[in-house]
CSV table of C-alpha atoms in Angstrom, one decimal:
chain,number,residue,atom,x,y,z
S,726,MET,CA,89.2,90.4,114.9
S,727,LYS,CA,85.4,90.1,115.0
S,728,SER,CA,83.2,86.6,115.4
S,729,ASP,CA,84.2,83.8,113.5
S,730,ILE,CA,81.6,84.0,111.4
S,731,GLU,CA,82.6,87.4,110.4
S,732,ALA,CA,86.4,86.3,109.6
S,733,ILE,CA,88.0,84.1,107.2
S,734,ALA,CA,90.1,81.4,109.0
S,735,ALA,CA,92.8,79.8,107.1
S,736,ARG,CA,95.7,76.7,108.2
S,737,PHE,CA,97.4,75.2,106.1
S,738,ALA,CA,100.5,73.0,106.7
S,739,GLY,CA,102.5,70.9,104.3
S,740,SER,CA,105.1,70.5,101.7
S,741,LEU,CA,105.1,70.9,97.9
S,742,GLY,CA,108.1,69.2,96.7
S,743,ALA,CA,110.9,70.8,98.8
S,744,PHE,CA,109.0,73.2,99.8
S,745,SER,CA,107.2,73.2,103.2
S,746,LEU,CA,104.5,75.5,104.7
S,747,ASP,CA,102.8,76.5,108.1
S,748,VAL,CA,100.9,79.3,108.4
S,749,ALA,CA,97.4,79.9,110.4
S,750,PHE,CA,95.9,83.5,110.1
S,751,LYS,CA,92.3,85.1,110.3
S,752,ALA,CA,91.5,87.9,108.1
S,753,PRO,CA,87.9,90.2,108.6
S,754,MET,CA,85.3,89.5,106.0
S,755,ARG,CA,85.4,93.1,104.7
S,756,GLY,CA,88.5,95.0,103.7
S,757,ILE,CA,92.0,94.1,102.3
S,758,THR,CA,94.8,91.6,104.1
S,759,ALA,CA,98.3,91.8,102.7
S,760,ILE,CA,100.1,88.5,102.2
S,761,PHE,CA,103.2,90.2,102.8
S,762,GLY,CA,107.1,88.6,102.5
S,763,PRO,CA,109.9,88.2,100.2
S,764,SER,CA,109.8,86.0,97.4
S,765,GLY,CA,109.9,82.1,97.4
S,766,CYS,CA,108.1,82.4,101.1
S,767,GLY,CA,104.9,80.7,100.0
S,768,LYS,CA,102.7,83.8,99.4
S,769,THR,CA,101.1,82.3,96.6
S,770,THR,CA,100.9,79.1,97.6
S,771,VAL,CA,98.8,80.3,99.9
S,772,LEU,CA,96.3,82.0,97.9
S,773,ARG,CA,96.2,78.8,95.5
S,774,CYS,CA,95.3,76.5,98.5
S,775,MET,CA,92.7,78.9,99.3
S,776,ALA,CA,91.3,79.2,95.8
S,777,GLY,CA,91.7,74.7,95.9
S,778,LEU,CA,94.1,75.3,92.9
S,779,SER,CA,96.8,73.4,95.5
S,780,ARG,CA,96.1,70.8,98.2
S,781,MET,CA,97.5,71.2,101.4
S,782,ALA,CA,96.6,69.8,104.6
S,783,GLY,CA,94.6,72.2,106.8
S,784,ARG,CA,91.3,74.0,107.3
S,785,LEU,CA,90.2,77.0,105.2
S,786,ARG,CA,86.5,78.9,106.7
S,787,VAL,CA,85.2,82.1,104.7
S,788,GLY,CA,82.7,83.1,106.9
S,789,GLU,CA,80.2,80.9,108.0
S,790,GLU,CA,81.3,78.5,105.1
S,791,VAL,CA,84.1,75.8,105.8
S,792,TRP,CA,85.7,75.1,102.4
S,793,GLN,CA,88.4,72.8,103.9
S,794,ASP,CA,88.4,70.8,106.8
S,795,ASP,CA,91.1,67.5,106.7
S,796,GLY,CA,89.6,66.8,110.1
S,797,THR,CA,85.8,66.1,108.2
S,798,GLY,CA,87.0,64.8,105.1
S,799,VAL,CA,85.7,68.5,103.1
S,800,PHE,CA,87.3,69.6,100.7
S,801,ARG,CA,85.2,72.0,97.5
S,802,LYS,CA,86.7,71.5,94.5
S,803,PRO,CA,87.7,75.1,92.8
S,804,TYR,CA,84.6,75.4,90.6
S,805,GLU,CA,82.5,75.3,93.8
S,806,ARG,CA,84.4,78.2,95.8
S,807,SER,CA,83.0,81.4,95.1
S,808,VAL,CA,86.6,83.2,94.5
S,809,GLY,CA,87.4,85.5,91.9
S,810,TYR,CA,91.1,85.0,91.3
S,811,VAL,CA,93.4,88.0,89.9
S,812,PHE,CA,97.1,87.1,88.4
S,813,GLN,CA,100.4,88.6,88.4
S,814,GLU,CA,99.6,88.3,84.3
S,815,ALA,CA,96.1,89.7,83.1
S,816,SER,CA,95.1,86.2,81.4
S,817,LEU,CA,92.5,87.8,79.1
S,818,PHE,CA,91.4,86.0,76.7
S,819,PRO,CA,93.4,87.4,73.3
S,820,HIS,CA,90.3,86.9,70.8
S,821,LEU,CA,87.8,88.3,72.9
S,822,SER,CA,87.1,92.0,73.0
S,823,VAL,CA,87.3,93.9,76.8
S,824,ARG,CA,83.4,93.8,76.7
S,825,LYS,CA,83.4,89.6,75.9
S,826,ASN,CA,85.6,89.3,78.6
S,827,LEU,CA,84.2,90.8,80.9
S,828,GLU,CA,80.8,89.1,80.0
S,829,TYR,CA,82.2,86.2,80.5
S,830,GLY,CA,83.5,86.8,84.0
S,831,ALA,CA,79.6,87.4,84.4
S,832,GLY,CA,78.7,84.1,83.3
S,833,ARG,CA,80.7,82.7,85.6
S,834,ALA,CA,78.6,83.8,88.6
S,835,GLY,CA,77.4,81.4,90.7
S,836,ARG,CA,75.2,80.1,93.2
S,837,SER,CA,77.0,81.6,96.4
S,838,ARG,CA,76.8,84.9,95.6
S,839,PRO,CA,77.2,88.4,98.3
S,840,ALA,CA,75.2,90.1,99.7
S,841,SER,CA,74.9,92.9,96.8
S,842,VAL,CA,75.6,91.9,93.6
S,843,LEU,CA,78.0,93.5,91.4
S,844,ARG,CA,76.5,94.8,88.2
S,845,PHE,CA,78.1,95.0,85.0
S,846,ASP,CA,77.6,99.1,84.9
S,847,ASP,CA,79.3,99.1,88.3
S,848,VAL,CA,82.3,97.3,87.6
S,849,VAL,CA,83.4,99.2,84.3
S,850,GLU,CA,82.5,102.6,86.2
S,851,LEU,CA,84.7,101.2,89.1
S,852,LEU,CA,87.9,100.2,87.3
S,853,GLY,CA,87.4,103.5,84.8
S,854,ILE,CA,87.5,100.9,81.8
S,855,ALA,CA,84.3,102.2,80.2
S,856,GLY,CA,86.4,103.7,77.3
S,857,LEU,CA,87.9,100.0,76.6
S,858,LEU,CA,85.0,97.9,76.2
S,859,GLU,CA,85.4,97.6,71.9
S,860,ARG,CA,89.4,97.3,72.0
S,861,TRP,CA,91.0,94.2,72.1
S,862,PRO,CA,93.3,92.8,75.3
S,863,ALA,CA,96.6,93.2,72.7
S,864,ALA,CA,95.6,97.2,72.4
S,865,LEU,CA,95.8,97.7,76.5
S,866,SER,CA,98.5,98.8,78.1
S,867,GLY,CA,99.6,97.0,81.5
S,868,GLY,CA,97.4,98.6,84.0
S,869,GLU,CA,94.7,98.4,81.5
S,870,ARG,CA,94.8,94.8,81.4
S,871,GLN,CA,95.3,94.4,85.2
S,872,ARG,CA,92.0,96.5,85.6
S,873,VAL,CA,89.8,94.6,82.8
S,874,ALA,CA,90.8,91.8,84.7
S,875,VAL,CA,90.2,92.6,88.0
S,876,GLY,CA,86.6,93.9,86.1
S,877,ARG,CA,86.3,89.9,84.9
S,878,ALA,CA,86.9,88.6,88.6
S,879,LEU,CA,84.5,91.1,90.0
S,880,LEU,CA,81.7,90.0,87.4
S,881,SER,CA,82.0,86.4,88.7
S,882,GLN,CA,80.1,88.0,92.2
S,883,PRO,CA,82.6,86.6,94.4
S,884,ARG,CA,82.3,86.3,98.0
S,885,LEU,CA,86.4,86.2,98.3
S,886,LEU,CA,88.8,87.7,95.9
S,887,LEU,CA,92.2,86.9,95.3
S,888,MET,CA,95.1,89.0,93.5
S,889,ASP,CA,98.2,87.5,93.8
S,890,GLU,CA,101.0,90.4,93.0
S,891,PRO,CA,99.2,91.9,90.4
S,892,LEU,CA,101.1,95.2,89.7
S,893,SER,CA,104.2,93.4,89.9
S,894,GLY,CA,104.8,93.5,85.9
S,895,LEU,CA,104.0,97.1,86.1
S,896,ASP,CA,106.6,100.3,85.9
S,897,HIS,CA,105.8,102.9,88.5
S,898,GLY,CA,104.0,105.2,86.3
S,899,ALA,CA,101.6,102.6,85.7
S,900,LYS,CA,101.2,101.7,89.0
S,901,GLU,CA,100.8,104.9,90.4
S,902,GLU,CA,97.8,105.1,87.7
S,903,ILE,CA,96.1,101.6,88.4
S,904,LEU,CA,96.8,102.6,92.3
S,905,PRO,CA,93.7,104.7,92.5
S,906,TYR,CA,91.2,102.1,91.4
S,907,PHE,CA,92.4,99.5,94.0
S,908,GLU,CA,92.0,101.4,96.5
S,909,ALA,CA,88.1,102.5,95.5
S,910,LEU,CA,87.7,98.5,95.3
S,911,HIS,CA,88.3,98.9,99.5
S,912,GLU,CA,85.9,101.4,99.5
S,913,THR,CA,83.1,99.8,97.1
S,914,LEU,CA,83.3,96.1,97.9
S,915,SER,CA,81.5,94.5,100.2
S,916,ILE,CA,84.0,91.8,99.7
S,917,PRO,CA,86.9,90.6,101.5
S,918,ILE,CA,90.6,91.1,99.7
S,919,LEU,CA,94.3,88.9,99.8
S,920,TYR,CA,96.3,90.6,98.1
S,921,VAL,CA,99.8,89.3,98.2
S,922,SER,CA,102.7,91.6,97.5
S,923,HIS,CA,106.7,91.9,97.9
S,924,ASP,CA,106.3,95.5,97.8
S,925,LEU,CA,106.0,97.3,101.7
S,926,ARG,CA,105.1,100.4,99.8
S,927,GLU,CA,101.5,98.9,98.1
S,928,VAL,CA,100.6,97.2,101.4
S,929,ALA,CA,101.0,100.0,103.5
S,930,ARG,CA,98.6,102.5,100.5
S,931,LEU,CA,96.4,99.4,100.7
S,932,ALA,CA,95.9,97.5,103.0
S,933,ASP,CA,95.0,97.5,106.6
S,934,THR,CA,95.5,94.0,107.5
S,935,MET,CA,99.3,91.7,107.2
S,936,VAL,CA,100.1,88.3,106.9
S,937,VAL,CA,104.0,88.4,107.1
S,938,LEU,CA,106.0,85.2,105.7
S,939,SER,CA,109.3,83.9,106.0
S,940,ALA,CA,110.5,81.2,104.5
S,941,GLY,CA,107.1,79.3,104.5
S,942,LYS,CA,106.8,79.8,108.1
S,943,GLN,CA,104.1,82.5,109.4
S,944,VAL,CA,106.0,85.4,110.8
S,945,CYS,CA,103.3,87.7,112.6
S,946,ASP,CA,99.5,88.9,111.7
S,947,GLY,CA,97.7,91.7,112.5
S,948,PRO,CA,96.9,95.2,111.9
S,949,ILE,CA,99.1,96.8,109.4
S,950,GLN,CA,99.4,99.9,112.0
S,951,GLU,CA,100.7,97.6,114.8
S,952,ILE,CA,102.5,95.2,112.4
S,953,LEU,CA,104.6,98.9,111.1
S,954,GLU,CA,105.4,99.6,114.4
S,955,ARG,CA,107.4,96.5,115.5
S,956,LEU,CA,111.0,96.9,115.9
S,957,ASP,CA,111.6,93.8,117.4
S,958,LEU,CA,111.0,92.2,113.0
S,959,SER,CA,113.7,92.2,110.3
S,960,PRO,CA,113.1,94.8,107.8
S,961,TRP,CA,111.2,92.7,104.8
S,962,ASP,CA,111.6,95.3,102.3
S,963,GLY,CA,115.4,96.6,102.7
S,964,ASP,CA,116.1,98.9,105.3
S,965,PHE,CA,115.5,101.8,102.6
S,966,GLU,CA,111.5,101.3,103.2
S,967,THR,CA,110.5,100.3,106.9
S,968,GLY,CA,108.6,103.2,108.4
S,969,VAL,CA,104.7,103.0,109.5
S,970,VAL,CA,101.3,105.0,108.5
S,971,LEU,CA,99.6,107.9,110.6
S,972,HIS,CA,96.5,108.9,110.4
S,973,ALA,CA,95.0,112.7,110.4
S,974,ARG,CA,92.6,114.9,109.6
S,975,VAL,CA,92.3,117.8,106.9
S,976,ALA,CA,92.7,121.4,108.9
S,977,ALA,CA,93.4,123.4,105.8
S,978,GLN,CA,94.6,124.3,102.5
S,979,ASP,CA,96.8,127.1,102.1
S,980,ARG,CA,96.4,128.1,98.6
S,981,GLU,CA,99.2,130.4,98.5
S,982,PHE,CA,102.3,128.3,99.7
S,983,ARG,CA,100.1,125.1,97.6
S,984,MET,CA,100.6,123.2,101.2
S,985,THR,CA,97.7,120.8,102.7
S,986,ARG,CA,98.1,121.4,106.4
S,987,LEU,CA,97.0,118.0,108.4
S,988,ASP,CA,96.2,118.0,112.2
S,989,HIS,CA,97.1,115.0,114.0
S,990,GLN,CA,96.0,115.2,117.9
S,991,GLY,CA,96.7,118.7,117.7
S,992,GLN,CA,99.5,118.6,116.0
S,993,LEU,CA,100.3,120.2,112.8
S,994,ILE,CA,101.8,118.4,109.7
S,995,SER,CA,102.4,120.3,106.1
S,996,ILE,CA,102.2,118.3,103.0
S,997,PRO,CA,103.1,119.7,99.2
S,998,ALA,CA,99.1,119.8,98.3
S,999,ALA,CA,97.0,117.2,97.8
S,1000,ASP,CA,93.2,117.0,96.4
S,1001,LEU,CA,92.1,116.5,100.0
S,1002,LYS,CA,88.3,117.8,101.5
S,1003,LEU,CA,88.3,120.1,105.2
S,1004,GLY,CA,88.0,117.4,106.9
S,1005,GLU,CA,89.0,114.7,105.7
S,1006,GLU,CA,90.5,111.6,107.6
S,1007,VAL,CA,93.8,110.9,105.4
S,1008,ARG,CA,96.2,107.7,105.6
S,1009,LEU,CA,99.7,109.0,105.6
S,1010,ARG,CA,102.7,106.5,105.0
S,1011,ILE,CA,106.2,107.8,107.0
S,1012,ARG,CA,109.5,106.0,106.5
S,1013,SER,CA,111.9,105.8,109.2
S,1014,ARG,CA,114.5,107.1,106.5
S,1015,ASP,CA,112.9,110.5,106.8
S,1016,VAL,CA,112.3,110.8,110.2
S,1017,ALA,CA,115.1,112.7,112.4
S,1018,LEU,CA,115.5,113.6,115.7
S,1019,ALA,CA,116.6,116.2,118.0
S,1020,THR,CA,116.6,116.7,121.8
S,1021,ALA,CA,115.5,120.7,121.6
S,1022,LYS,CA,113.1,122.4,118.8
S,1023,PRO,CA,115.5,123.2,116.6
S,1024,GLN,CA,114.9,126.8,114.9
S,1025,GLY,CA,115.5,128.7,111.6
S,1026,THR,CA,115.2,125.3,110.1
S,1027,SER,CA,113.6,124.3,106.7
S,1028,VAL,CA,111.9,121.2,108.1
S,1029,ARG,CA,108.2,121.8,107.8
S,1030,ASN,CA,107.1,119.3,110.6
S,1031,ILE,CA,108.4,119.2,113.8
S,1032,LEU,CA,106.0,116.5,116.3
S,1033,SER,CA,107.3,116.4,119.7
S,1034,GLY,CA,107.0,113.1,121.2
S,1035,LYS,CA,108.6,110.5,123.7
S,1036,ILE,CA,111.0,107.7,123.0
S,1037,THR,CA,109.0,104.4,123.9
S,1038,GLU,CA,111.7,101.9,122.4
S,1039,ILE,CA,115.3,101.5,120.7
S,1040,VAL,CA,116.8,98.6,118.7
S,1041,GLU,CA,120.3,98.4,118.1
S,1042,ASP,CA,122.4,96.6,115.6
S,1043,PRO,CA,125.6,95.9,116.8
S,1044,GLU,CA,126.8,94.3,113.7
S,1045,THR,CA,126.1,98.1,111.4
S,1046,ALA,CA,126.3,101.6,112.0
S,1047,PHE,CA,121.9,102.1,112.3
S,1048,ALA,CA,119.4,102.1,115.5
S,1049,GLU,CA,115.5,102.0,115.2
S,1050,VAL,CA,113.7,104.5,117.4
S,1051,LEU,CA,109.7,104.2,118.1
S,1052,VAL,CA,108.8,107.7,119.1
S,1053,ASP,CA,105.2,108.1,120.9
S,1054,ILE,CA,103.6,111.4,119.1
S,1055,GLY,CA,100.0,110.8,121.1
S,1056,GLY,CA,97.9,109.0,118.7
S,1057,GLY,CA,100.2,107.5,117.0
S,1058,ARG,CA,104.0,106.8,116.7
S,1059,LEU,CA,106.6,107.1,114.3
S,1060,ARG,CA,109.9,105.2,113.8
S,1061,ALA,CA,113.3,107.1,113.2
S,1062,ARG,CA,116.5,105.1,111.4
S,1063,ILE,CA,119.5,106.6,112.6
S,1064,THR,CA,123.3,106.0,113.7
S,1065,ARG,CA,124.2,104.5,117.0
S,1066,ASP,CA,126.8,107.4,116.7
S,1067,ALA,CA,124.1,109.7,117.2
S,1068,SER,CA,121.7,107.7,119.6
S,1069,ALA,CA,124.7,107.7,121.8
S,1070,GLU,CA,125.5,111.0,121.4
S,1071,LEU,CA,122.2,112.4,122.0
S,1072,GLY,CA,121.5,110.3,125.3
S,1073,LEU,CA,118.4,108.5,123.7
S,1074,ALA,CA,116.7,106.4,125.9
S,1075,LYS,CA,113.3,104.9,126.5
S,1076,GLY,CA,111.5,107.8,127.9
S,1077,LYS,CA,113.0,110.2,126.7
S,1078,PRO,CA,111.6,113.8,125.2
S,1079,VAL,CA,112.3,114.1,121.7
S,1080,TYR,CA,111.3,116.5,118.4
S,1081,ALA,CA,110.5,114.7,115.2
S,1082,LEU,CA,111.8,115.8,112.0
S,1083,ILE,CA,109.6,115.2,108.9
S,1084,LYS,CA,110.2,116.8,105.7
S,1085,SER,CA,107.1,117.7,103.8
S,1086,ILE,CA,108.7,116.3,100.5
S,1087,SER,CA,109.2,113.3,102.0
S,1088,PHE,CA,105.5,111.9,102.3
S,1089,ASP,CA,104.1,109.4,99.8
S,1090,ARG,CA,100.7,110.7,98.4
S,1091,PRO,CA,98.3,110.4,101.6
S,1092,THR,CA,95.3,108.0,101.0
S,1093,SER,CA,91.7,109.0,102.1
S,1094,SER,CA,91.0,107.1,105.5
S,1095,SER,CA,87.4,106.9,105.0
S,1096,ARG,CA,87.3,103.2,103.3
S,1097,TRP,CA,89.4,101.9,107.0
S,1098,PRO,CA,86.8,100.5,108.9
């Protein structure tokens, strides 16, 4: 984390009815920080406290500006905070066209603006909503409504963009439609984004830092790659979705077999063809359930990705059949979820050389890494 004036520092503690919250974290002043955890853990409460919509004891500094400090009696009202807020529901004005909804956002721009002002045409292009400007909210799909809601929030020229599970009401197809636009926000905007989600797939795809909550308490925070590699934390999205993030570079495009070849610190990773440029850096999400281990390099297998590495950590759960294994493959680490039976038979232990096997078809859509600081 950079110096304090280049960070968001938040600390809130207190109760709202029967619910108690106790969190303290820092987030960079650029990029996406995910506030992650199961339903009811306090994610939305944190965002509401940051926006000034809920009052709880604590302190909030956004860069050099103090928005709340109970020790000195500072508490900026919601309208005094330069915040753009995107809710779970788009909440567009039904009696206004898309253009008028966006213009309403622009009309709310306060005096405290980021270094570079976001122009109407730029926001429209960024979110791909030029063809929607004369339509009415009722005629939009769920994904279109959320893109317009993001645009309206951005045109208020916020210092901080808060997004509260903006994809929770969308089906898989709609999410896949809108996620590339959200990815573009990271590359284009110079303002920080706090993104609430309980979906680990969204977080791994969008965020570069992460704050994990459970029952109103802060479990951990830090760079997403480090958090996802921690075996001491219970799975937050079920064992089905635990995994890590790897960075690689596009080495070749195999036109004949429709495959993209990636280089990860000298080891080759093959994935189904992706629209990426040679030399481009990408971020890959690899689930632990998709990684198998072998103590000798397999021969005659359909698995395309066989990566050499060394075990750095094993955590076994005696209450289940499973073990989590962390494997250093040079410049990155993989998680493998295997049975304890297999671990015992292979004699797996810290420091043991192994081969990690990953089917090419198991990779999520790769994401360009050029937007990560």
